[in-house]
PDB file of C-alpha atoms in Angstrom:
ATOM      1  CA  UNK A   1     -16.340 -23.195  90.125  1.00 44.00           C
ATOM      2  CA  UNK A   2     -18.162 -23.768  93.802  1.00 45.00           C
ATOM      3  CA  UNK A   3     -16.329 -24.285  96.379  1.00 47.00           C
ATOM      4  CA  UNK A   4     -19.342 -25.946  99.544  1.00 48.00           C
ATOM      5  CA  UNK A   5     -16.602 -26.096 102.289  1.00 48.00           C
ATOM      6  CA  UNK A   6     -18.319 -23.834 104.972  1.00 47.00           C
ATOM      7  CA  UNK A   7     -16.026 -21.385 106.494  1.00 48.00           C
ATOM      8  CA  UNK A   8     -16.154 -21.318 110.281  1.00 47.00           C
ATOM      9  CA  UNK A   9     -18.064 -18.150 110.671  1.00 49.00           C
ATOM     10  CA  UNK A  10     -20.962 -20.165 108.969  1.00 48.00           C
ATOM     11  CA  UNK A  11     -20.792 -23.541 110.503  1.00 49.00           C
ATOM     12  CA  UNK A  12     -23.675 -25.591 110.581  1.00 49.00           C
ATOM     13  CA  UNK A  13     -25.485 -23.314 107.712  1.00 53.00           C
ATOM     14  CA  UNK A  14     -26.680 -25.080 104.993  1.00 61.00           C
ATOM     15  CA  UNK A  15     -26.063 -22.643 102.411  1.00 63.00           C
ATOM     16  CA  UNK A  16     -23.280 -22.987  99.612  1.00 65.00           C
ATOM     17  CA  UNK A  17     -20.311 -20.793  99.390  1.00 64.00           C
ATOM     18  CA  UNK A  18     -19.658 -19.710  95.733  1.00 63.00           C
ATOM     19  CA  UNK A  19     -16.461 -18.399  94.852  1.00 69.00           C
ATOM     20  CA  UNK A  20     -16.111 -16.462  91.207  1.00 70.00           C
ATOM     21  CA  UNK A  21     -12.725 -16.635  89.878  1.00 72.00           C
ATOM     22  CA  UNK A  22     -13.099 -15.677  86.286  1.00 74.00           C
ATOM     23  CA  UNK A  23     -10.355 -13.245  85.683  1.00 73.00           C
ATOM     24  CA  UNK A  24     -12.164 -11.045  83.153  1.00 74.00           C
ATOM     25  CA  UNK A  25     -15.513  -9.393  84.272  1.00 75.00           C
ATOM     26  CA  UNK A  26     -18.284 -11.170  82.717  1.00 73.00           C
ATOM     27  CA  UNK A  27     -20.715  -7.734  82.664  1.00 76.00           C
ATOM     28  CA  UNK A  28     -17.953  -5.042  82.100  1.00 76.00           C
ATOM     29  CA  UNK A  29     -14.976  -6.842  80.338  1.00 67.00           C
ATOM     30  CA  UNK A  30     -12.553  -5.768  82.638  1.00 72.00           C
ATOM     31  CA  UNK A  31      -9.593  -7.480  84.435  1.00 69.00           C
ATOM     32  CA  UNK A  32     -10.141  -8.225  88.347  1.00 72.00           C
ATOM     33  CA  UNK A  33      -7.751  -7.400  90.614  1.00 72.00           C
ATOM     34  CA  UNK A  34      -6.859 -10.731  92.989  1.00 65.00           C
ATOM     35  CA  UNK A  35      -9.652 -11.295  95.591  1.00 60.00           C
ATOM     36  CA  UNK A  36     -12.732  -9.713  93.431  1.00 57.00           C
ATOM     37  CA  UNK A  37     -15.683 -11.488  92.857  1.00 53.00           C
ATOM     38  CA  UNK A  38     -15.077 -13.963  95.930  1.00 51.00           C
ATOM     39  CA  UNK A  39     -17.814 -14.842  97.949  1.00 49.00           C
ATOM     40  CA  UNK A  40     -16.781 -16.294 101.418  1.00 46.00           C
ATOM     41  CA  UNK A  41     -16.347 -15.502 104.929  1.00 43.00           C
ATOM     42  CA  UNK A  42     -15.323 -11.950 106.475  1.00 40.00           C
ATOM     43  CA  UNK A  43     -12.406 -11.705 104.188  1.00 42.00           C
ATOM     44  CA  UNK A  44     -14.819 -12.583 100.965  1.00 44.00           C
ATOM     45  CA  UNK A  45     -12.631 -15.984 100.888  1.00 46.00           C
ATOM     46  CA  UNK A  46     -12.744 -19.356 102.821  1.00 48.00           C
ATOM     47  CA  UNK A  47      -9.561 -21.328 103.764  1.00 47.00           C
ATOM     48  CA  UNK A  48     -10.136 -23.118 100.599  1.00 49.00           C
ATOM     49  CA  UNK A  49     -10.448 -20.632  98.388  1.00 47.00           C
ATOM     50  CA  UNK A  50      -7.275 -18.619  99.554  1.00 50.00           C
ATOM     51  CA  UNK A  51      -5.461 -22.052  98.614  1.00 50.00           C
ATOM     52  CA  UNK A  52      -6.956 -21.685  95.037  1.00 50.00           C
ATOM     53  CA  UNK A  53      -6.260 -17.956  94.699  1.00 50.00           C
ATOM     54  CA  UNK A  54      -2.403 -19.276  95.872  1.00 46.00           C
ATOM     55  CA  UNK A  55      -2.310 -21.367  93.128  1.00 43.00           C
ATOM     56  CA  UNK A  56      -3.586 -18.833  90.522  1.00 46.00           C
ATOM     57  CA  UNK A  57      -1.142 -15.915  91.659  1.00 51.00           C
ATOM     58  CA  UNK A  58       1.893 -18.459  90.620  1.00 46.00           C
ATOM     59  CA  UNK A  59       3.107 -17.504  87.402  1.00 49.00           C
ATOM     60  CA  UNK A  60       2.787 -19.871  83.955  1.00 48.00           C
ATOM     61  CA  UNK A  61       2.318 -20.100  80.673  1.00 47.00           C
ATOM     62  CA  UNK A  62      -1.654 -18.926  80.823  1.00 50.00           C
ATOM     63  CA  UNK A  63      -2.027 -15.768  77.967  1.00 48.00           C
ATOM     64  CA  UNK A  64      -3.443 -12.906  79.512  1.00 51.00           C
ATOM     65  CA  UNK A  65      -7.107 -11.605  77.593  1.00 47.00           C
ATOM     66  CA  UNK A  66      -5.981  -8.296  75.454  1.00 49.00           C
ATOM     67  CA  UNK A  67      -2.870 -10.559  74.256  1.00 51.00           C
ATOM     68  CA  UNK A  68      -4.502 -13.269  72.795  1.00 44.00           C
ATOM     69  CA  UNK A  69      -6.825 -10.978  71.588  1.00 44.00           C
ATOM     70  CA  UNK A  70      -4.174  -8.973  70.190  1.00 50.00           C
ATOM     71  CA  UNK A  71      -2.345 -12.026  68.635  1.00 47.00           C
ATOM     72  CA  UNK A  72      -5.738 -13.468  66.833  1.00 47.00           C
ATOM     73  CA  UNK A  73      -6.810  -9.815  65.158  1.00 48.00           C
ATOM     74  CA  UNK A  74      -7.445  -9.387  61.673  1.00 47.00           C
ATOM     75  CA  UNK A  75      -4.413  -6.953  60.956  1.00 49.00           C
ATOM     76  CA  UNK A  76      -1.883  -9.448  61.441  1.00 45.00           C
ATOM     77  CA  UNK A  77       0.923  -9.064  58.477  1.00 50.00           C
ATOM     78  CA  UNK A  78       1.146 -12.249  56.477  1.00 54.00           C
ATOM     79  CA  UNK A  79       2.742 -11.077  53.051  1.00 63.00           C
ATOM     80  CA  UNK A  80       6.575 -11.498  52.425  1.00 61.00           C
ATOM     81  CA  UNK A  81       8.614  -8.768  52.195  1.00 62.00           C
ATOM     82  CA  UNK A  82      11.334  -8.357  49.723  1.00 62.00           C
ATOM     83  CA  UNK A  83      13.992  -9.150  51.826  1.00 57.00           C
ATOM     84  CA  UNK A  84      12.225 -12.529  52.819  1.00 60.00           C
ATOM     85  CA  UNK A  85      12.079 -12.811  49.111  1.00 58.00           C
ATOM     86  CA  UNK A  86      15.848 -12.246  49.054  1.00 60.00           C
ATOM     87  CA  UNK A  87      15.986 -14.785  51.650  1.00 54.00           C
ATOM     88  CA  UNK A  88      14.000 -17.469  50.255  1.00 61.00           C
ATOM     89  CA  UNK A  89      14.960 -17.295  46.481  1.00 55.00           C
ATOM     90  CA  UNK A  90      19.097 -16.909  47.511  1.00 55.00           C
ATOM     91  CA  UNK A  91      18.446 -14.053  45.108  1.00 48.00           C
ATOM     92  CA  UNK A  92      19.713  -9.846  45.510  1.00 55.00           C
ATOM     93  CA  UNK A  93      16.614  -8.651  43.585  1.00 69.00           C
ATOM     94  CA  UNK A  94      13.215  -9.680  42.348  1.00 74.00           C
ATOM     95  CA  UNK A  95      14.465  -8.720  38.815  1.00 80.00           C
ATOM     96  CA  UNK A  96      17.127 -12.009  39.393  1.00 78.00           C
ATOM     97  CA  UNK A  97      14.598 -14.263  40.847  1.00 77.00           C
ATOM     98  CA  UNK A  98      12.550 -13.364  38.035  1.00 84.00           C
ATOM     99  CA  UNK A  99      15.222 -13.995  35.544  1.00 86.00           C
ATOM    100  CA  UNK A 100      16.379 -17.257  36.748  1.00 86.00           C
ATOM    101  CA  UNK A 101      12.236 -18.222  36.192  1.00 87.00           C
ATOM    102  CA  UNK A 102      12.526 -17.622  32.569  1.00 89.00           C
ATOM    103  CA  UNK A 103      15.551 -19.435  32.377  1.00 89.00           C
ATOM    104  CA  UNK A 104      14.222 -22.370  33.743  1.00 90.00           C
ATOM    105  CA  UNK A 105      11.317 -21.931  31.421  1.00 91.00           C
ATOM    106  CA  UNK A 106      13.686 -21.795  28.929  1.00 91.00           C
ATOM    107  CA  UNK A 107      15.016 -24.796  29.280  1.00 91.00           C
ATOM    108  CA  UNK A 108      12.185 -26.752  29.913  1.00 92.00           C
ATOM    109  CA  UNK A 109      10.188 -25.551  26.541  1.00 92.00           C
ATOM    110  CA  UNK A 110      13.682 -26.759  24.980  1.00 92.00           C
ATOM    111  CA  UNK A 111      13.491 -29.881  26.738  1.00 92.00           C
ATOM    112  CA  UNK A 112       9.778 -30.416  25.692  1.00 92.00           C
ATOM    113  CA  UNK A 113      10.920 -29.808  21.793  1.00 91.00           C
ATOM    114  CA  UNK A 114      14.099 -31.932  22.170  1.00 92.00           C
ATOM    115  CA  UNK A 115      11.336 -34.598  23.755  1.00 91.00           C
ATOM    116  CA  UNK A 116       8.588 -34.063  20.407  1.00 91.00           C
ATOM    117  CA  UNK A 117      11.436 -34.672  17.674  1.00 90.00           C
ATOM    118  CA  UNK A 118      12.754 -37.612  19.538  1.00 90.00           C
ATOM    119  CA  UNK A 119       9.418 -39.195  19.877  1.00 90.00           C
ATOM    120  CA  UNK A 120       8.623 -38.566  16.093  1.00 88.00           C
ATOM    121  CA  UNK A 121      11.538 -39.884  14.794  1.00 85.00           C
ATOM    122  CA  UNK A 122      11.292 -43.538  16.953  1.00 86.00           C
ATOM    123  CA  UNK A 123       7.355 -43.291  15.490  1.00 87.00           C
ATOM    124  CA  UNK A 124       9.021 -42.953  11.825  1.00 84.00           C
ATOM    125  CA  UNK A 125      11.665 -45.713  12.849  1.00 82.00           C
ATOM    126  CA  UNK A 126       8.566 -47.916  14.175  1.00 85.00           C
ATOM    127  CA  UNK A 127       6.612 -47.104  11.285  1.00 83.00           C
ATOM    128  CA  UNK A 128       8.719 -47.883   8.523  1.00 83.00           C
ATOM    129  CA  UNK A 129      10.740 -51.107  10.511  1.00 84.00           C
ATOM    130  CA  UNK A 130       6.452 -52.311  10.305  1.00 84.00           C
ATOM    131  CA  UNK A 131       6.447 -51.764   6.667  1.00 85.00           C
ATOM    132  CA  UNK A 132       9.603 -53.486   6.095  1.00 84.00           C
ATOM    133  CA  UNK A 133       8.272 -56.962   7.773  1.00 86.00           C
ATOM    134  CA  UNK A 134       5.557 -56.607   5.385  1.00 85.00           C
ATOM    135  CA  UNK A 135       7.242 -55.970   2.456  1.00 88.00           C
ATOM    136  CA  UNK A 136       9.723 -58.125   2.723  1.00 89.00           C
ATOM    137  CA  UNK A 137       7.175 -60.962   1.739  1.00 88.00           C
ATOM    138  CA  UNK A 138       6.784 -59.398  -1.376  1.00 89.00           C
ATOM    139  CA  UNK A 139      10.186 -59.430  -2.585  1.00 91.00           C
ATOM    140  CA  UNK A 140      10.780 -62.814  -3.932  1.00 91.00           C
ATOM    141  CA  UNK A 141       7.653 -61.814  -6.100  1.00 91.00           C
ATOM    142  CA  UNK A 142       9.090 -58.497  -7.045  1.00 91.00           C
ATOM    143  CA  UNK A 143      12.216 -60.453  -7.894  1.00 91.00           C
ATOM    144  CA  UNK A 144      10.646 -62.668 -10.447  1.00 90.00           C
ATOM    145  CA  UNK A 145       8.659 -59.707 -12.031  1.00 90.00           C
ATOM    146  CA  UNK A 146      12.115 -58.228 -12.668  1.00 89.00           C
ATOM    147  CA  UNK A 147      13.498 -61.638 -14.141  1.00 89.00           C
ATOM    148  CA  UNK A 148      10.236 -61.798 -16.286  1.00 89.00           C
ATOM    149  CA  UNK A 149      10.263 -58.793 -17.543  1.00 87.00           C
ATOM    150  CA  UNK A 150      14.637 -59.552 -18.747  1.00 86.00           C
ATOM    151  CA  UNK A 151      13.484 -62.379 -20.726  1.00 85.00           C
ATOM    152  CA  UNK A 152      10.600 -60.538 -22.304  1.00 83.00           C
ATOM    153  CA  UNK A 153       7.794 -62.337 -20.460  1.00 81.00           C
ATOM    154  CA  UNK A 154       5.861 -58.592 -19.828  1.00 81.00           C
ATOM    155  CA  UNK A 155       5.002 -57.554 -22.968  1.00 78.00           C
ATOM    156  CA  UNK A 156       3.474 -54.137 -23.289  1.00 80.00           C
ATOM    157  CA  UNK A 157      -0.493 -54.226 -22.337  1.00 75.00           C
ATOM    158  CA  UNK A 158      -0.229 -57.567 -21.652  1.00 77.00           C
ATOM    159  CA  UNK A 159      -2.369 -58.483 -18.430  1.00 78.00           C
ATOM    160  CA  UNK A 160       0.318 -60.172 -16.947  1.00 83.00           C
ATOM    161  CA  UNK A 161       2.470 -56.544 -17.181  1.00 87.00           C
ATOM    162  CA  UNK A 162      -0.877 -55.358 -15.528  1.00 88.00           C
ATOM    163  CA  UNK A 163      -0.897 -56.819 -12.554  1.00 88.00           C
ATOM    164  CA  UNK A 164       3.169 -56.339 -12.275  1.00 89.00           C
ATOM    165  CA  UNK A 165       2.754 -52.818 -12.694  1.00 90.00           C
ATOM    166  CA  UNK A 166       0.189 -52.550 -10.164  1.00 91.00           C
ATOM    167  CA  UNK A 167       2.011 -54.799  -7.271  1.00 90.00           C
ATOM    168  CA  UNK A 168       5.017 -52.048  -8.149  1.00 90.00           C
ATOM    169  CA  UNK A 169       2.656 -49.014  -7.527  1.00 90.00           C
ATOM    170  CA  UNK A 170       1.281 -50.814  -4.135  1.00 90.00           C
ATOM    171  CA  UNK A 171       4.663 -51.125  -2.776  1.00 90.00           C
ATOM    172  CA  UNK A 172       5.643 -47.764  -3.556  1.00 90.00           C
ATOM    173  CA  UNK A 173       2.799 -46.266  -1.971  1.00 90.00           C
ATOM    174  CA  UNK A 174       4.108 -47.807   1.167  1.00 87.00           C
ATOM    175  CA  UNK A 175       7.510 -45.407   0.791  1.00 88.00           C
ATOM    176  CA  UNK A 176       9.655 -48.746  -0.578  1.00 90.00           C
ATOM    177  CA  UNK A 177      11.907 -47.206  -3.333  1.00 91.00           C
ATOM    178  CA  UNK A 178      14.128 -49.260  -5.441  1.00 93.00           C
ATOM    179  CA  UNK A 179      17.872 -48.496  -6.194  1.00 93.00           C
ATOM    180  CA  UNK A 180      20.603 -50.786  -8.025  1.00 90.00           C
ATOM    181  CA  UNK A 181      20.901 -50.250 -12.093  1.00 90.00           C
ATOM    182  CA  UNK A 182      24.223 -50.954 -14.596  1.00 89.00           C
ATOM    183  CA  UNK A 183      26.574 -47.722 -15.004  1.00 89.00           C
ATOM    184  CA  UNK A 184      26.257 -46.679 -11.291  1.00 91.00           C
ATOM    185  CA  UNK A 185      29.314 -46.863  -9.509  1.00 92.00           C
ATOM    186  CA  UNK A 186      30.243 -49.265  -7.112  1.00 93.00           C
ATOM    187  CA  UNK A 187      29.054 -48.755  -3.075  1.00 93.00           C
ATOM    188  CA  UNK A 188      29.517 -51.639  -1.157  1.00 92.00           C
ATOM    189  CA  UNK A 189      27.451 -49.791   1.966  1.00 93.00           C
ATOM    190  CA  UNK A 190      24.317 -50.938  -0.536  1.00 93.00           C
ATOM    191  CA  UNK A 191      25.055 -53.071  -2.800  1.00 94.00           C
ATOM    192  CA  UNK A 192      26.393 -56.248  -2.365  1.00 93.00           C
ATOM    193  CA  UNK A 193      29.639 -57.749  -5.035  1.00 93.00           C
ATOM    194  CA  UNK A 194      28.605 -61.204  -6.127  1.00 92.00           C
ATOM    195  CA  UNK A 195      31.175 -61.410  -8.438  1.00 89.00           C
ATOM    196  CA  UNK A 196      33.631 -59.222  -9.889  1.00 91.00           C
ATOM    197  CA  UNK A 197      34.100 -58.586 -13.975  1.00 89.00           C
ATOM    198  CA  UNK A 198      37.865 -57.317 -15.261  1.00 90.00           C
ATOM    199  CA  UNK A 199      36.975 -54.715 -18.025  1.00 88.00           C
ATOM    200  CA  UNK A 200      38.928 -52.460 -20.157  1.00 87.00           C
ATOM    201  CA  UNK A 201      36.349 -49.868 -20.597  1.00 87.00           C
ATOM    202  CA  UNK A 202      36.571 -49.039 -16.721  1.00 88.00           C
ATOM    203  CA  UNK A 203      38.949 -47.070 -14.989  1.00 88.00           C
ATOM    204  CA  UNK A 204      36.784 -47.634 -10.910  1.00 90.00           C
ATOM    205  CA  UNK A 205      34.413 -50.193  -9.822  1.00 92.00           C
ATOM    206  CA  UNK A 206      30.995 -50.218 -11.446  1.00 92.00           C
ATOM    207  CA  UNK A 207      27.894 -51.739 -11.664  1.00 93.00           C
ATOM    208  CA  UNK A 208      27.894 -54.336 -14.590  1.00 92.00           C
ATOM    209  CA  UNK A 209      24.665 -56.260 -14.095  1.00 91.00           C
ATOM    210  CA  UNK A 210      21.996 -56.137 -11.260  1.00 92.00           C
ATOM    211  CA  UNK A 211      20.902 -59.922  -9.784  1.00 92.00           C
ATOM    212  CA  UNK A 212      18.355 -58.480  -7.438  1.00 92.00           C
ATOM    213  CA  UNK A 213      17.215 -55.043  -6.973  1.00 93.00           C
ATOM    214  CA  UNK A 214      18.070 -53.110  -3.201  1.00 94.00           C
ATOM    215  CA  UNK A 215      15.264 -51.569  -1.272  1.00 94.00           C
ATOM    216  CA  UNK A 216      14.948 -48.721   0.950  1.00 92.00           C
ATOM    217  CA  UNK A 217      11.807 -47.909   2.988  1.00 89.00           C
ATOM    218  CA  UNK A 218      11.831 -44.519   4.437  1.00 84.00           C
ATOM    219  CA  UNK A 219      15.618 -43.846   5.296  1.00 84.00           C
ATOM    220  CA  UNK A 220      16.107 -47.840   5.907  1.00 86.00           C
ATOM    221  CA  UNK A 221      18.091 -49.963   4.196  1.00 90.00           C
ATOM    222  CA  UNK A 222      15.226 -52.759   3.249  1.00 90.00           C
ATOM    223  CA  UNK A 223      17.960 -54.900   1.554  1.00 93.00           C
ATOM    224  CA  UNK A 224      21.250 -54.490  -0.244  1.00 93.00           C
ATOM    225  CA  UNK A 225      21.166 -54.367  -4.238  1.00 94.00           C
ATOM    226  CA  UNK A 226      23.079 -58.071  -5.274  1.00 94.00           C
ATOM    227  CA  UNK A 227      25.511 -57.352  -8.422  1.00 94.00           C
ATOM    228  CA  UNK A 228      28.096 -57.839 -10.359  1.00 93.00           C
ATOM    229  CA  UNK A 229      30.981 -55.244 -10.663  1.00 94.00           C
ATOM    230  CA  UNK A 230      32.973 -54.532 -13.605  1.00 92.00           C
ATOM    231  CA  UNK A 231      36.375 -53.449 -12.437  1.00 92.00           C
ATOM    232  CA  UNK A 232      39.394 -52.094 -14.380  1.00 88.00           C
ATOM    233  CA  UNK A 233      41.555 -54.929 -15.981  1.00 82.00           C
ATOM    234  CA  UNK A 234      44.990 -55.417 -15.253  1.00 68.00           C
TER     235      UNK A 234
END
């Protein structure tokens, strides 16, 4: 900084008064003691510059050279210690902390599997609710291939009992498997009682005849076998 106010020794000279207050030595490094490195009257200061210097002796918040220097070095400790572990974690030991990660990982692998199986069973569900729509068109046609084939319409190597046969294998292909046939006994979760037959030879509820055949695609229940059920007499 320059300071031009003319102290009163040298009045009425035209040459400028330079005061250097740089608290570190620029050549040697070293700290000045107040008043070094002025430049001024017979004291080495002017009026003007012992204000500054007043100003510069009160104490704040500046950071002396050798601590800042000392606060930016290279061998400053950054790594956590076990006890700031012990801190951090809530843990006593790195042996817990390390323990409660596998439990966590644990639980989320479970979670992850729990996830897989749920997502492949709604894709089975999905898959075989598609098929049903679709099959379900078919079935008045598989209906009348089983009332043909009662009254002796599909005779063996006939080509109507050709194509029947092959419309069968098609829709089995697609996982539809048909269930309902006389002599089974009576369910009503799948099969359906359109009318019931008192019999003698009977002693529970069977299957007498089969109207239409039941479906299942998959694990679904396409549609529920229509029959009638022999039941014991009296």
């Amino acid at each position: 900084m320059t300071d031009q106010n003319p102290t009163p020794e040298n009045e009425g000279s035209d040459d400028p008064v330079v005061n250097d207050k740089r608290k570190i030595d620029p050549e040697t490094g070293a700290v000045r003691e107040p008043g070094e490195g002025q430049v001024g009257g017979a004291s080495g200061t002017t009026p003007g510059a012992q204000d500054d210097q007043a100003v510069a002796d009160v104490p704040g918040p500046d950071i002396e050279a050798e601590e800042l220097i000392e606060a930016e070095g290279p061998d400053v400790e950054t790594s956590l210690s076990d006890a700031d572990l012990d801190f951090l974690s809530g843990q006593s030991s790195a042996e817990d902390l390390a323990n409660e990660r596998l439990v966590d990982l644990q639980r989320v692998t479970a979670e992850y599997a729990n996830y897989r199986k749920r997502t492949e069973a709604n894709r089975e569900v999905e898959r075989e609710r598609s098929v049903g729509d679709t099959v379900k068109a078919l079935l008045p046609v598989l209906d009348d291939l089983d009332r043909a084939q009662k009254h002796g319409d599909l005779e063996e190597g006939g080509s109507f009992t050709t194509i029947a046969q092959k419309l069968r294998a098609a829709v089995e292909r697609l996982g539809v498997t048909p269930f309902g046939a006389a002599g089974e006994a009576f369910d009503p979760t799948i099969h359906e009682a359109i009318f019931q037959q008192p019999s003698p030879d009977v002693t529970s509820e069977q299957i007498a005849d089969v109207v239409e055949t039941g479906y299942y695609v998959g694990s679904t229940l396409l549609r529920a076998a229509k029959v009638v059920v022999a039941v014991p007499a009296g």
